[in-house]
Coordinates of C-alpha atoms in Angstrom, one line a residue:
M1 CA 40.7 -1.1 -32.8
T2 CA 37.7 1.0 -31.8
L3 CA 35.1 -1.5 -30.2
K4 CA 31.7 -0.3 -29.7
R5 CA 29.2 -2.3 -27.7
K6 CA 27.6 -4.1 -30.1
D7 CA 31.3 -5.3 -30.9
L8 CA 31.1 -7.5 -27.6
L9 CA 27.0 -8.0 -27.2
P10 CA 24.5 -8.1 -30.3
I11 CA 22.0 -5.7 -30.4
Q12 CA 19.1 -8.4 -30.7
D13 CA 19.6 -11.9 -29.0
T14 CA 16.8 -13.9 -28.8
R15 CA 17.9 -15.8 -25.8
E16 CA 16.7 -12.5 -23.6
V17 CA 13.3 -12.2 -24.9
S18 CA 12.0 -14.4 -21.7
L19 CA 14.4 -12.4 -19.5
R20 CA 12.9 -9.4 -20.6
Y21 CA 9.7 -10.5 -20.0
V22 CA 11.0 -12.2 -16.5
I23 CA 12.2 -8.9 -15.7
A24 CA 9.0 -7.0 -16.6
V25 CA 6.5 -9.0 -14.6
L26 CA 8.9 -8.7 -11.2
F27 CA 8.5 -4.9 -11.4
F28 CA 5.0 -4.9 -12.2
L29 CA 4.9 -7.0 -9.0
A30 CA 7.3 -4.3 -7.4
S31 CA 5.2 -1.5 -8.6
M32 CA 1.7 -3.3 -7.3
A33 CA 3.3 -3.6 -3.9
F34 CA 4.5 0.2 -3.9
L35 CA 0.5 0.9 -4.8
I36 CA -0.9 -1.2 -2.1
V37 CA 1.2 0.2 0.6
L38 CA 0.3 4.0 -0.4
A39 CA -3.4 3.0 -0.6
S40 CA -3.5 1.0 2.7
N41 CA -1.6 3.8 4.2
R42 CA -4.0 6.2 2.7
A43 CA -7.2 4.2 3.9
A44 CA -5.9 3.3 7.8
T45 CA -5.1 7.4 7.5
G46 CA -8.7 7.9 6.9
W47 CA -10.4 5.1 8.8
S48 CA -8.5 6.2 12.3
R49 CA -9.5 9.9 11.6
E50 CA -13.0 8.8 10.7
I51 CA -12.7 6.6 14.3
R52 CA -11.3 9.4 16.3
S53 CA -13.7 11.7 15.5
E54 CA -16.7 9.7 16.7
V55 CA -18.0 8.5 20.0
T56 CA -21.4 6.5 20.5
V57 CA -22.9 6.6 24.2
Q58 CA -25.3 4.1 25.4
V59 CA -27.6 5.5 27.6
R60 CA -30.1 3.4 30.0
P61 CA -33.2 5.0 30.9
T62 CA -33.6 5.8 34.7
G63 CA -36.9 6.1 36.9
L64 CA -40.4 6.5 34.2
E65 CA -38.4 7.9 31.7
T66 CA -38.7 6.0 28.0
G67 CA -35.6 5.3 26.1
S68 CA -35.9 7.9 23.9
V69 CA -36.5 10.4 26.0
A70 CA -33.5 9.7 27.8
A71 CA -31.1 9.7 24.6
A72 CA -32.6 12.7 23.3
R73 CA -31.4 14.4 27.1
A74 CA -28.2 13.1 27.0
A75 CA -27.9 13.9 23.7
E76 CA -29.1 17.4 24.7
V77 CA -26.4 17.2 27.3
L78 CA -23.2 16.5 25.5
A79 CA -23.9 18.9 22.4
G80 CA -23.0 21.5 25.1
V81 CA -19.9 20.1 26.1
S82 CA -17.2 22.2 24.8
G83 CA -15.0 20.3 21.8
V84 CA -18.6 18.5 20.6
K85 CA -19.1 19.1 17.6
E86 CA -22.7 17.7 17.4
A87 CA -24.6 15.2 19.2
A88 CA -27.8 13.2 18.1
A89 CA -30.0 10.2 19.5
I90 CA -29.8 7.3 16.8
E91 CA -33.5 7.0 15.6
P92 CA -34.1 3.4 16.6
E93 CA -34.6 2.5 12.7
R94 CA -31.7 3.6 11.7
A95 CA -30.3 1.4 15.0
K96 CA -32.1 -1.9 13.2
E97 CA -30.1 -1.2 10.3
L98 CA -26.8 -0.8 12.2
I99 CA -27.4 -3.8 14.1
K100 CA -29.0 -6.2 10.7
P101 CA -25.9 -7.0 8.9
W102 CA -25.0 -8.8 12.6
L103 CA -27.9 -10.7 13.4
G104 CA -30.1 -10.8 10.8
D105 CA -34.0 -9.8 10.5
A106 CA -35.1 -13.1 12.5
V107 CA -33.3 -11.8 15.5
L108 CA -34.2 -7.9 15.5
E109 CA -38.2 -8.6 16.4
D110 CA -37.7 -9.9 19.7
L111 CA -34.5 -8.0 20.7
P112 CA -33.9 -5.0 23.0
L113 CA -32.1 -2.6 20.4
P114 CA -29.7 0.0 22.7
N115 CA -30.5 3.6 23.1
L116 CA -27.8 5.1 21.5
V117 CA -26.3 9.3 20.8
E118 CA -23.8 9.8 18.4
V119 CA -21.4 12.1 18.6
R120 CA -19.2 14.3 16.2
L121 CA -15.7 15.5 17.8
D122 CA -14.1 18.7 16.6
D123 CA -11.4 17.8 14.5
K124 CA -9.0 20.5 15.9
A125 CA -10.2 20.3 19.5
P126 CA -11.4 16.9 19.9
A127 CA -13.7 16.5 23.5
K128 CA -12.1 14.2 25.9
T129 CA -13.9 10.8 27.5
A130 CA -13.5 12.2 30.7
A131 CA -15.3 15.3 30.0
L132 CA -17.8 13.7 28.4
S133 CA -18.4 11.4 31.2
E134 CA -18.5 14.3 33.6
A135 CA -21.1 16.0 31.6
L136 CA -23.9 13.0 31.6
A137 CA -22.7 12.3 35.7
E138 CA -24.0 15.8 36.4
K139 CA -27.3 15.7 35.0
E140 CA -27.5 11.9 36.2
I141 CA -27.6 9.8 33.2
D142 CA -26.8 6.5 33.5
A143 CA -24.6 5.9 30.0
T144 CA -21.7 4.4 28.9
I145 CA -18.9 6.1 26.6
D146 CA -17.6 4.5 24.1
D147 CA -15.0 5.9 22.0
H148 CA -14.0 3.3 19.6
S149 CA -10.4 2.7 20.9
T150 CA -10.4 -0.7 20.4
W151 CA -11.3 -0.6 16.7
L152 CA -8.2 2.4 15.9
E153 CA -6.0 -0.4 17.5
D154 CA -6.8 -3.0 15.6
I155 CA -6.8 -0.9 12.5
E156 CA -3.8 0.9 13.4
K157 CA -1.9 -2.7 13.8
S158 CA -3.8 -4.8 10.2
A159 CA -2.4 -1.4 8.4
L160 CA 1.2 -1.8 9.8
I161 CA 1.2 -5.5 9.1
I162 CA -0.2 -4.6 5.6
R163 CA 2.6 -2.0 5.3
L164 CA 5.3 -4.6 6.4
I165 CA 4.2 -7.1 4.5
S166 CA 4.0 -5.1 0.7
I167 CA 7.7 -3.3 1.6
S168 CA 8.7 -6.8 2.4
I169 CA 7.4 -8.2 -1.3
F170 CA 8.9 -5.0 -3.0
L171 CA 12.3 -5.6 -1.4
L172 CA 12.3 -9.3 -2.1
I173 CA 11.2 -8.9 -6.3
A174 CA 14.1 -6.3 -6.0
S175 CA 16.2 -9.0 -4.6
A176 CA 15.0 -11.5 -7.4
A177 CA 15.4 -8.9 -10.4
A178 CA 18.9 -8.4 -8.9
A179 CA 19.2 -12.1 -9.0
V180 CA 17.6 -12.6 -12.4
V181 CA 20.2 -10.3 -14.0
G182 CA 23.2 -11.5 -12.0
F183 CA 22.4 -15.1 -13.9
A184 CA 21.5 -13.4 -17.0
T185 CA 25.1 -12.0 -16.5
R186 CA 27.0 -14.9 -15.5
A187 CA 25.2 -16.9 -18.6
G188 CA 26.3 -13.7 -21.0
L189 CA 29.9 -13.8 -20.2
T190 CA 30.6 -17.3 -20.2
A191 CA 28.7 -17.7 -23.7
R192 CA 31.7 -15.4 -25.0
A193 CA 34.3 -15.9 -22.8
N194 CA 36.4 -16.2 -26.2
I195 CA 35.6 -13.2 -26.9
V196 CA 36.2 -11.6 -23.8
E197 CA 39.3 -13.6 -23.9
V198 CA 40.6 -12.5 -27.3
L199 CA 39.8 -8.1 -25.2
S200 CA 42.5 -8.6 -22.7
L201 CA 44.9 -9.7 -24.7
C202 CA 44.3 -6.7 -26.8
G203 CA 44.6 -5.0 -23.7
A204 CA 41.0 -4.7 -22.7
T205 CA 40.6 -3.9 -18.6
D206 CA 38.1 -5.7 -16.7
L207 CA 36.1 -2.0 -16.5
F208 CA 36.0 -2.0 -20.2
I209 CA 34.6 -5.4 -20.3
A210 CA 32.1 -4.9 -17.5
R211 CA 30.9 -1.3 -18.6
R212 CA 29.7 -3.4 -21.6
F213 CA 27.4 -5.8 -19.6
Q214 CA 26.4 -2.5 -17.5
Y215 CA 25.0 -0.7 -20.2
R216 CA 23.6 -3.7 -22.2
F217 CA 21.5 -4.7 -19.4
A218 CA 20.6 -1.4 -17.6
R219 CA 19.2 -0.6 -20.7
M220 CA 16.9 -4.1 -21.4
A221 CA 16.1 -3.3 -17.5
G222 CA 15.1 0.1 -18.1
L223 CA 12.5 -0.9 -20.8
S224 CA 11.4 -3.8 -19.0
G225 CA 10.9 -1.8 -15.9
L226 CA 8.5 0.6 -17.7
F227 CA 6.3 -2.0 -19.6
G228 CA 5.7 -3.5 -15.8
A229 CA 5.6 -0.2 -14.2
G230 CA 2.9 0.9 -17.1
A231 CA 0.7 -2.1 -16.6
A232 CA 0.7 -1.5 -12.9
G233 CA -0.6 1.7 -13.8
A234 CA -3.2 0.4 -15.8
V235 CA -4.2 -2.2 -13.5
M236 CA -5.1 0.8 -11.2
A237 CA -6.8 3.0 -13.3
V238 CA -9.0 -0.2 -14.3
I239 CA -9.6 -0.9 -10.2
K240 CA -9.9 3.1 -10.1
V241 CA -12.7 3.7 -13.0
T242 CA -14.7 0.6 -13.2
A243 CA -18.2 0.8 -11.0
A244 CA -18.2 -2.6 -10.1
S245 CA -14.8 -2.2 -8.0
Q246 CA -16.0 0.7 -6.0
S247 CA -16.6 -1.8 -2.7
F248 CA -12.6 -2.9 -3.3
L249 CA -11.5 0.8 -3.1
L250 CA -13.0 1.2 0.3
A251 CA -10.3 -0.8 1.6
L252 CA -7.6 0.0 -0.8
P253 CA -8.6 3.8 -2.2
F254 CA -6.1 4.5 -5.2
S255 CA -5.6 8.4 -5.9
W256 CA -4.2 9.2 -9.7
L257 CA -1.4 10.9 -7.9
D258 CA -0.1 7.5 -6.7
L259 CA 0.6 7.5 -10.7
L260 CA 3.5 9.7 -9.7
V261 CA 5.7 7.0 -7.6
L262 CA 5.7 4.3 -11.0
I263 CA 7.9 7.1 -12.9
P264 CA 11.3 6.5 -11.2
C265 CA 10.4 2.8 -11.5
P266 CA 12.4 2.3 -15.1
L267 CA 15.3 4.2 -13.5
L268 CA 15.1 2.1 -10.3
A269 CA 14.9 -1.5 -12.6
A270 CA 18.3 0.3 -14.9
V271 CA 20.2 0.5 -11.3
I272 CA 19.7 -2.3 -9.8
A273 CA 20.8 -4.1 -13.5
A274 CA 23.7 -2.1 -14.1
F275 CA 25.1 -2.5 -10.7
T276 CA 23.9 -6.0 -10.4
A277 CA 26.2 -6.7 -13.8
R278 CA 28.8 -4.7 -13.4
T279 CA 29.5 -6.7 -10.0
V280 CA 29.2 -9.5 -11.8
T281 CA 31.6 -9.5 -14.3
L282 CA 34.2 -7.9 -12.2
R283 CA 34.2 -11.0 -9.5
M284 CA 34.2 -13.1 -12.8
L285 CA 36.9 -11.6 -14.7
G286 CA 38.6 -11.4 -11.3
E287 CA 38.7 -14.8 -10.3
S288 CA 39.4 -15.9 -13.9

């Protein structure tokens, strides 16, 4: 007697519709979590690169010189330091625009604005903070250098936390998918206990029976994973092309290349389902 997969498990089972939906949703969430990991890592890397390449210098005028003159003189000195790409004094109006979001218009009218110099460093061989301080001290310029190290540390910590949370969510969802498949396998095996018993009496091995469930749930989970990954890719595409979400892309800059990581998702879903179904089936048959 030749047994095919459909002899043990029917091709269509209305009870599995909800299971397909649950697995698709789980892998949609897992795919989105992975996409967020990639985007947050890209954002943190970009922000860190920008912060490392810029230094802000606050200049305090000495003697009879004005703040603007002191800032211009500091910019000229810093521009000649090795490892500095560009140095320019920040205009008062621009300084106002930078401070306005934090303090508002009313306060700015009576607030003395700092004299700032924006320094862009060479990407390959950036100047050290000590070298900038030494150059300013030689010209007797009273200034404070902010290398944004505090901001950089906060950004890197935040990015690490986001990555760890997203990876944890991905692993939790994958384990939840395995638990769902395991529950469905137990339910399917219990519902067909009589068939399984007859197959055993006819000489079918536990491995043969386990393979029937393995193939069934692997195929189902693979298809559900495909829908879940496709939905995640569609959501990412909508976010990327929608003009209203451009501010959101500053925090999570998705890339079209990120869609490539969704390709293995159906295979991963099938592998998880196959391993879980096989393990649960063999364990139940061994216990019986």
